[in-house]
């Protein structure tokens, strides 16, 4: 499995590393620990669909590396929303649910969006799906978020482009800049590869920390493909300032 390979790589790499490689190691470690970091004590339960956030589209991508779900959201309100919960059910070709993220123990990025800008759109990705069988579709339910009381910073993604790793397959690299005075922690960079209206690849990078008025490089790998596709990335802030 790719996760095991990444963990082994992080342990065996020698001391001579580029900044990109150091960032990739930190990001990989963060994703591997995500299920145990600040886990939810109880499962996710959304009793009523949000009146402000609409689900525009869903997609599921499956390959030898695993399964990823992508959910495109739109905030129809004039307010930035925080901690918007997302419940997903991945279904097989017969319509049976083979995975849901309503189980206890998942970290916040696997069950919510940290920030959704006023009138903004974002494609949220879960690439940690553990499901038996072959997924065919995903259904999403979005709950009510909390209105942000302060204006959040807009993190800047620069230099993003796709790469092809001989060992880990298609991916993307770039730099995330934080123009604010607040340290951003556990920032998720969501990435999808689109061909026309179809998502053919999806992945995430989890950055443990982006310093105030600073920037860090990121690296992620796709489940699915990215060759010849349009790269789309989002990185919501996690703190205001």
mmCIF file of C-alpha atoms in Angstrom:
data_model
loop_
_atom_site.group_PDB
_atom_site.id
_atom_site.type_symbol
_atom_site.label_atom_id
_atom_site.label_comp_id
_atom_site.label_asym_id
_atom_site.label_seq_id
_atom_site.Cartn_x
_atom_site.Cartn_y
_atom_site.Cartn_z
ATOM 1 C CA UNK A 1 0.000 0.000 0.000
ATOM 2 C CA UNK A 2 1.158 3.579 -0.727
ATOM 3 C CA UNK A 3 0.745 4.634 2.941
ATOM 4 C CA UNK A 4 3.157 1.959 4.142
ATOM 5 C CA UNK A 5 5.643 2.868 1.427
ATOM 6 C CA UNK A 6 5.490 6.539 2.390
ATOM 7 C CA UNK A 7 6.016 5.750 6.061
ATOM 8 C CA UNK A 8 9.046 3.603 5.234
ATOM 9 C CA UNK A 9 10.432 6.318 2.971
ATOM 10 C CA UNK A 10 10.117 8.922 5.728
ATOM 11 C CA UNK A 11 12.141 6.697 8.077
ATOM 12 C CA UNK A 12 14.916 5.814 5.642
ATOM 13 C CA UNK A 13 15.631 9.053 3.790
ATOM 14 C CA UNK A 14 19.115 10.384 4.526
ATOM 15 C CA UNK A 15 20.019 13.818 5.854
ATOM 16 C CA UNK A 16 20.538 15.579 2.500
ATOM 17 C CA UNK A 17 17.041 16.764 1.570
ATOM 18 C CA UNK A 18 15.514 19.601 -0.388
ATOM 19 C CA UNK A 19 12.922 21.896 1.168
ATOM 20 C CA UNK A 20 10.299 20.201 -1.040
ATOM 21 C CA UNK A 21 11.290 16.760 0.272
ATOM 22 C CA UNK A 22 11.150 17.921 3.904
ATOM 23 C CA UNK A 23 7.690 19.386 3.338
ATOM 24 C CA UNK A 24 6.521 16.184 1.660
ATOM 25 C CA UNK A 25 7.724 14.103 4.632
ATOM 26 C CA UNK A 26 5.854 16.308 7.097
ATOM 27 C CA UNK A 27 2.711 16.226 4.972
ATOM 28 C CA UNK A 28 2.806 12.452 4.600
ATOM 29 C CA UNK A 29 3.267 11.987 8.347
ATOM 30 C CA UNK A 30 0.334 14.307 9.031
ATOM 31 C CA UNK A 31 -1.969 12.319 6.758
ATOM 32 C CA UNK A 32 -0.911 8.999 8.258
ATOM 33 C CA UNK A 33 -1.690 10.326 11.747
ATOM 34 C CA UNK A 34 -4.865 12.165 10.764
ATOM 35 C CA UNK A 35 -7.263 9.483 11.949
ATOM 36 C CA UNK A 36 -5.863 9.613 15.468
ATOM 37 C CA UNK A 37 -5.190 13.367 15.725
ATOM 38 C CA UNK A 38 -7.998 15.172 17.565
ATOM 39 C CA UNK A 39 -10.476 12.407 16.697
ATOM 40 C CA UNK A 40 -14.205 12.788 17.148
ATOM 41 C CA UNK A 41 -15.354 10.925 20.232
ATOM 42 C CA UNK A 42 -18.649 10.120 18.553
ATOM 43 C CA UNK A 43 -19.726 9.581 14.979
ATOM 44 C CA UNK A 44 -20.855 12.380 12.696
ATOM 45 C CA UNK A 45 -24.609 12.972 12.696
ATOM 46 C CA UNK A 46 -26.269 15.591 10.481
ATOM 47 C CA UNK A 47 -29.932 15.930 11.349
ATOM 48 C CA UNK A 48 -30.788 18.627 8.829
ATOM 49 C CA UNK A 49 -29.256 19.651 5.524
ATOM 50 C CA UNK A 50 -27.742 23.113 5.384
ATOM 51 C CA UNK A 51 -29.908 25.884 4.013
ATOM 52 C CA UNK A 52 -26.835 27.874 2.992
ATOM 53 C CA UNK A 53 -24.472 25.327 1.456
ATOM 54 C CA UNK A 54 -25.452 23.407 -1.660
ATOM 55 C CA UNK A 55 -23.902 20.219 -3.019
ATOM 56 C CA UNK A 56 -23.202 20.941 -6.689
ATOM 57 C CA UNK A 57 -21.635 17.628 -7.655
ATOM 58 C CA UNK A 58 -20.085 14.450 -6.301
ATOM 59 C CA UNK A 59 -17.571 12.030 -7.749
ATOM 60 C CA UNK A 60 -15.764 8.906 -6.675
ATOM 61 C CA UNK A 61 -12.376 7.836 -8.045
ATOM 62 C CA UNK A 62 -11.002 4.328 -7.636
ATOM 63 C CA UNK A 63 -7.622 2.884 -8.564
ATOM 64 C CA UNK A 64 -5.080 0.380 -7.304
ATOM 65 C CA UNK A 65 -4.000 3.029 -4.789
ATOM 66 C CA UNK A 66 -7.418 3.283 -3.146
ATOM 67 C CA UNK A 67 -10.635 5.269 -3.301
ATOM 68 C CA UNK A 68 -11.274 8.991 -3.087
ATOM 69 C CA UNK A 69 -14.531 10.929 -2.901
ATOM 70 C CA UNK A 70 -14.903 14.504 -4.130
ATOM 71 C CA UNK A 71 -17.782 16.799 -3.172
ATOM 72 C CA UNK A 72 -18.174 20.229 -4.786
ATOM 73 C CA UNK A 73 -19.868 22.764 -2.518
ATOM 74 C CA UNK A 74 -21.244 26.276 -2.911
ATOM 75 C CA UNK A 75 -21.890 28.720 -0.095
ATOM 76 C CA UNK A 76 -24.984 30.642 -1.211
ATOM 77 C CA UNK A 77 -24.825 33.079 1.706
ATOM 78 C CA UNK A 78 -23.025 36.407 2.164
ATOM 79 C CA UNK A 79 -21.204 35.050 5.224
ATOM 80 C CA UNK A 80 -18.047 32.984 5.486
ATOM 81 C CA UNK A 81 -18.820 29.695 7.219
ATOM 82 C CA UNK A 82 -16.556 27.705 9.530
ATOM 83 C CA UNK A 83 -16.452 23.984 10.318
ATOM 84 C CA UNK A 84 -19.034 22.921 7.746
ATOM 85 C CA UNK A 85 -19.836 19.225 8.381
ATOM 86 C CA UNK A 86 -19.954 16.787 5.448
ATOM 87 C CA UNK A 87 -21.373 13.277 5.657
ATOM 88 C CA UNK A 88 -20.678 10.931 2.760
ATOM 89 C CA UNK A 89 -21.869 7.463 1.827
ATOM 90 C CA UNK A 90 -19.932 5.613 -0.851
ATOM 91 C CA UNK A 91 -22.063 3.099 -2.731
ATOM 92 C CA UNK A 92 -21.364 0.150 -4.989
ATOM 93 C CA UNK A 93 -23.009 -0.536 -8.341
ATOM 94 C CA UNK A 94 -26.045 -2.033 -6.584
ATOM 95 C CA UNK A 95 -26.554 1.073 -4.473
ATOM 96 C CA UNK A 96 -25.402 -0.502 -1.219
ATOM 97 C CA UNK A 97 -23.372 1.696 1.135
ATOM 98 C CA UNK A 98 -19.828 0.334 1.473
ATOM 99 C CA UNK A 99 -18.316 3.245 3.388
ATOM 100 C CA UNK A 100 -19.497 6.226 5.430
ATOM 101 C CA UNK A 101 -17.496 8.845 7.316
ATOM 102 C CA UNK A 102 -19.959 8.894 10.208
ATOM 103 C CA UNK A 103 -17.806 6.556 12.301
ATOM 104 C CA UNK A 104 -16.094 7.722 15.525
ATOM 105 C CA UNK A 105 -12.385 8.465 15.484
ATOM 106 C CA UNK A 106 -12.026 10.523 12.312
ATOM 107 C CA UNK A 107 -10.173 13.834 12.420
ATOM 108 C CA UNK A 108 -11.992 17.050 11.496
ATOM 109 C CA UNK A 109 -10.643 17.301 7.895
ATOM 110 C CA UNK A 110 -12.266 13.952 7.066
ATOM 111 C CA UNK A 111 -15.711 15.112 8.177
ATOM 112 C CA UNK A 112 -15.814 18.871 7.569
ATOM 113 C CA UNK A 113 -14.522 21.907 5.679
ATOM 114 C CA UNK A 114 -12.599 24.340 7.875
ATOM 115 C CA UNK A 115 -13.734 27.444 5.990
ATOM 116 C CA UNK A 116 -16.092 28.143 3.098
ATOM 117 C CA UNK A 117 -15.977 31.698 1.760
ATOM 118 C CA UNK A 118 -19.089 33.784 1.211
ATOM 119 C CA UNK A 119 -20.556 32.930 -2.216
ATOM 120 C CA UNK A 120 -17.565 30.633 -2.665
ATOM 121 C CA UNK A 121 -17.153 27.184 -4.194
ATOM 122 C CA UNK A 122 -14.802 24.426 -3.086
ATOM 123 C CA UNK A 123 -14.257 20.760 -3.884
ATOM 124 C CA UNK A 124 -13.660 18.806 -0.683
ATOM 125 C CA UNK A 125 -11.752 15.519 -0.963
ATOM 126 C CA UNK A 126 -11.569 12.418 1.220
ATOM 127 C CA UNK A 127 -8.767 10.162 -0.004
ATOM 128 C CA UNK A 128 -8.666 7.989 3.126
ATOM 129 C CA UNK A 129 -11.667 5.817 2.263
ATOM 130 C CA UNK A 130 -11.419 2.198 3.325
ATOM 131 C CA UNK A 131 -14.150 0.308 1.530
ATOM 132 C CA UNK A 132 -14.569 -3.279 0.365
ATOM 133 C CA UNK A 133 -15.536 -3.893 -3.215
ATOM 134 C CA UNK A 134 -15.631 -1.396 -6.071
ATOM 135 C CA UNK A 135 -17.242 1.981 -5.436
ATOM 136 C CA UNK A 136 -19.597 3.391 -8.058
ATOM 137 C CA UNK A 137 -20.977 6.620 -6.566
ATOM 138 C CA UNK A 138 -21.002 8.840 -3.507
ATOM 139 C CA UNK A 139 -23.881 10.665 -1.821
ATOM 140 C CA UNK A 140 -23.179 13.723 0.338
ATOM 141 C CA UNK A 141 -25.149 15.524 3.030
ATOM 142 C CA UNK A 142 -23.894 18.906 4.258
ATOM 143 C CA UNK A 143 -24.878 20.346 7.626
ATOM 144 C CA UNK A 144 -24.922 23.868 9.010
ATOM 145 C CA UNK A 145 -21.608 25.558 9.642
ATOM 146 C CA UNK A 146 -20.838 28.442 12.002
ATOM 147 C CA UNK A 147 -20.759 32.013 10.720
ATOM 148 C CA UNK A 148 -17.202 33.383 10.958
ATOM 149 C CA UNK A 149 -17.043 36.434 13.220
ATOM 150 C CA UNK A 150 -13.856 37.807 11.638
ATOM 151 C CA UNK A 151 -12.690 38.145 8.072
ATOM 152 C CA UNK A 152 -10.544 35.092 7.260
ATOM 153 C CA UNK A 153 -7.284 35.322 5.313
ATOM 154 C CA UNK A 154 -7.053 34.058 1.768
ATOM 155 C CA UNK A 155 -4.172 31.611 1.490
ATOM 156 C CA UNK A 156 -2.363 31.771 -1.844
ATOM 157 C CA UNK A 157 -1.459 28.722 -3.927
ATOM 158 C CA UNK A 158 1.373 29.385 -6.363
ATOM 159 C CA UNK A 159 3.458 27.374 -8.788
ATOM 160 C CA UNK A 160 1.122 24.390 -8.690
ATOM 161 C CA UNK A 161 1.648 21.791 -11.390
ATOM 162 C CA UNK A 162 1.277 18.070 -11.893
ATOM 163 C CA UNK A 163 4.156 15.628 -11.572
ATOM 164 C CA UNK A 164 4.625 11.939 -12.288
ATOM 165 C CA UNK A 165 6.454 9.968 -9.608
ATOM 166 C CA UNK A 166 7.828 6.577 -10.736
ATOM 167 C CA UNK A 167 6.987 5.002 -7.380
ATOM 168 C CA UNK A 168 3.798 6.802 -6.325
ATOM 169 C CA UNK A 169 2.186 7.790 -9.606
ATOM 170 C CA UNK A 170 0.578 11.124 -10.513
ATOM 171 C CA UNK A 171 0.753 14.017 -8.102
ATOM 172 C CA UNK A 172 1.007 17.775 -7.745
ATOM 173 C CA UNK A 173 3.460 20.173 -6.145
ATOM 174 C CA UNK A 174 3.347 23.877 -5.342
ATOM 175 C CA UNK A 175 3.670 26.459 -2.592
ATOM 176 C CA UNK A 176 1.099 27.689 -0.073
ATOM 177 C CA UNK A 177 1.549 31.237 1.286
ATOM 178 C CA UNK A 178 -0.061 32.627 4.426
ATOM 179 C CA UNK A 179 -0.341 36.454 4.262
ATOM 180 C CA UNK A 180 -1.965 36.724 7.694
ATOM 181 C CA UNK A 181 -0.568 37.285 11.181
ATOM 182 C CA UNK A 182 -2.080 34.011 12.395
ATOM 183 C CA UNK A 183 -0.307 30.672 12.184
ATOM 184 C CA UNK A 184 -2.382 28.249 10.127
ATOM 185 C CA UNK A 185 -2.390 24.694 11.489
ATOM 186 C CA UNK A 186 -3.587 21.451 9.912
ATOM 187 C CA UNK A 187 -4.250 23.132 6.578
ATOM 188 C CA UNK A 188 -5.648 20.866 3.888
ATOM 189 C CA UNK A 189 -4.819 21.435 0.238
ATOM 190 C CA UNK A 190 -7.612 19.835 -1.804
ATOM 191 C CA UNK A 191 -6.788 18.876 -5.386
ATOM 192 C CA UNK A 192 -8.806 17.420 -8.233
ATOM 193 C CA UNK A 193 -7.852 16.689 -11.830
ATOM 194 C CA UNK A 194 -10.659 17.446 -14.278
ATOM 195 C CA UNK A 195 -11.183 16.412 -17.870
ATOM 196 C CA UNK A 196 -14.169 18.345 -19.086
ATOM 197 C CA UNK A 197 -16.845 17.901 -16.456
ATOM 198 C CA UNK A 198 -15.366 14.674 -15.086
ATOM 199 C CA UNK A 199 -13.014 14.316 -12.122
ATOM 200 C CA UNK A 200 -10.417 11.693 -13.019
ATOM 201 C CA UNK A 201 -8.112 12.164 -10.039
ATOM 202 C CA UNK A 202 -8.348 13.466 -6.481
ATOM 203 C CA UNK A 203 -5.971 13.927 -3.564
ATOM 204 C CA UNK A 204 -5.020 16.061 -0.575
ATOM 205 C CA UNK A 205 -2.011 17.438 1.217
ATOM 206 C CA UNK A 206 -2.223 17.994 4.983
ATOM 207 C CA UNK A 207 0.203 20.687 6.137
ATOM 208 C CA UNK A 208 0.841 20.601 9.904
ATOM 209 C CA UNK A 209 1.725 24.313 10.050
ATOM 210 C CA UNK A 210 1.992 27.332 7.755
ATOM 211 C CA UNK A 211 3.754 30.179 9.593
ATOM 212 C CA UNK A 212 2.360 33.698 9.803
ATOM 213 C CA UNK A 213 3.522 35.806 6.831
ATOM 214 C CA UNK A 214 5.307 32.719 5.565
ATOM 215 C CA UNK A 215 4.986 29.967 3.003
ATOM 216 C CA UNK A 216 5.637 26.228 2.709
ATOM 217 C CA UNK A 217 5.910 23.907 -0.271
ATOM 218 C CA UNK A 218 3.445 21.040 -0.586
ATOM 219 C CA UNK A 219 3.327 17.740 -2.404
ATOM 220 C CA UNK A 220 0.389 15.403 -2.875
ATOM 221 C CA UNK A 221 -0.470 12.251 -4.787
ATOM 222 C CA UNK A 222 -3.642 11.545 -6.709
ATOM 223 C CA UNK A 223 -5.886 8.566 -6.543
ATOM 224 C CA UNK A 224 -6.804 8.121 -10.186
ATOM 225 C CA UNK A 225 -5.118 10.013 -13.012
ATOM 226 C CA UNK A 226 -3.979 13.546 -13.804
ATOM 227 C CA UNK A 227 -2.349 13.363 -17.237
ATOM 228 C CA UNK A 228 -3.876 15.879 -19.632
ATOM 229 C CA UNK A 229 -6.324 17.124 -16.989
ATOM 230 C CA UNK A 230 -6.971 20.585 -15.573
ATOM 231 C CA UNK A 231 -5.619 20.964 -12.041
ATOM 232 C CA UNK A 232 -7.947 22.547 -9.484
ATOM 233 C CA UNK A 233 -6.776 23.308 -5.941
ATOM 234 C CA UNK A 234 -8.228 24.876 -2.804
ATOM 235 C CA UNK A 235 -6.679 25.480 0.608
ATOM 236 C CA UNK A 236 -9.077 26.961 3.202
ATOM 237 C CA UNK A 237 -7.564 28.849 6.115
ATOM 238 C CA UNK A 238 -7.989 27.377 9.583
ATOM 239 C CA UNK A 239 -7.425 30.536 11.670
ATOM 240 C CA UNK A 240 -8.260 34.218 11.305
ATOM 241 C CA UNK A 241 -5.793 37.031 11.815
#
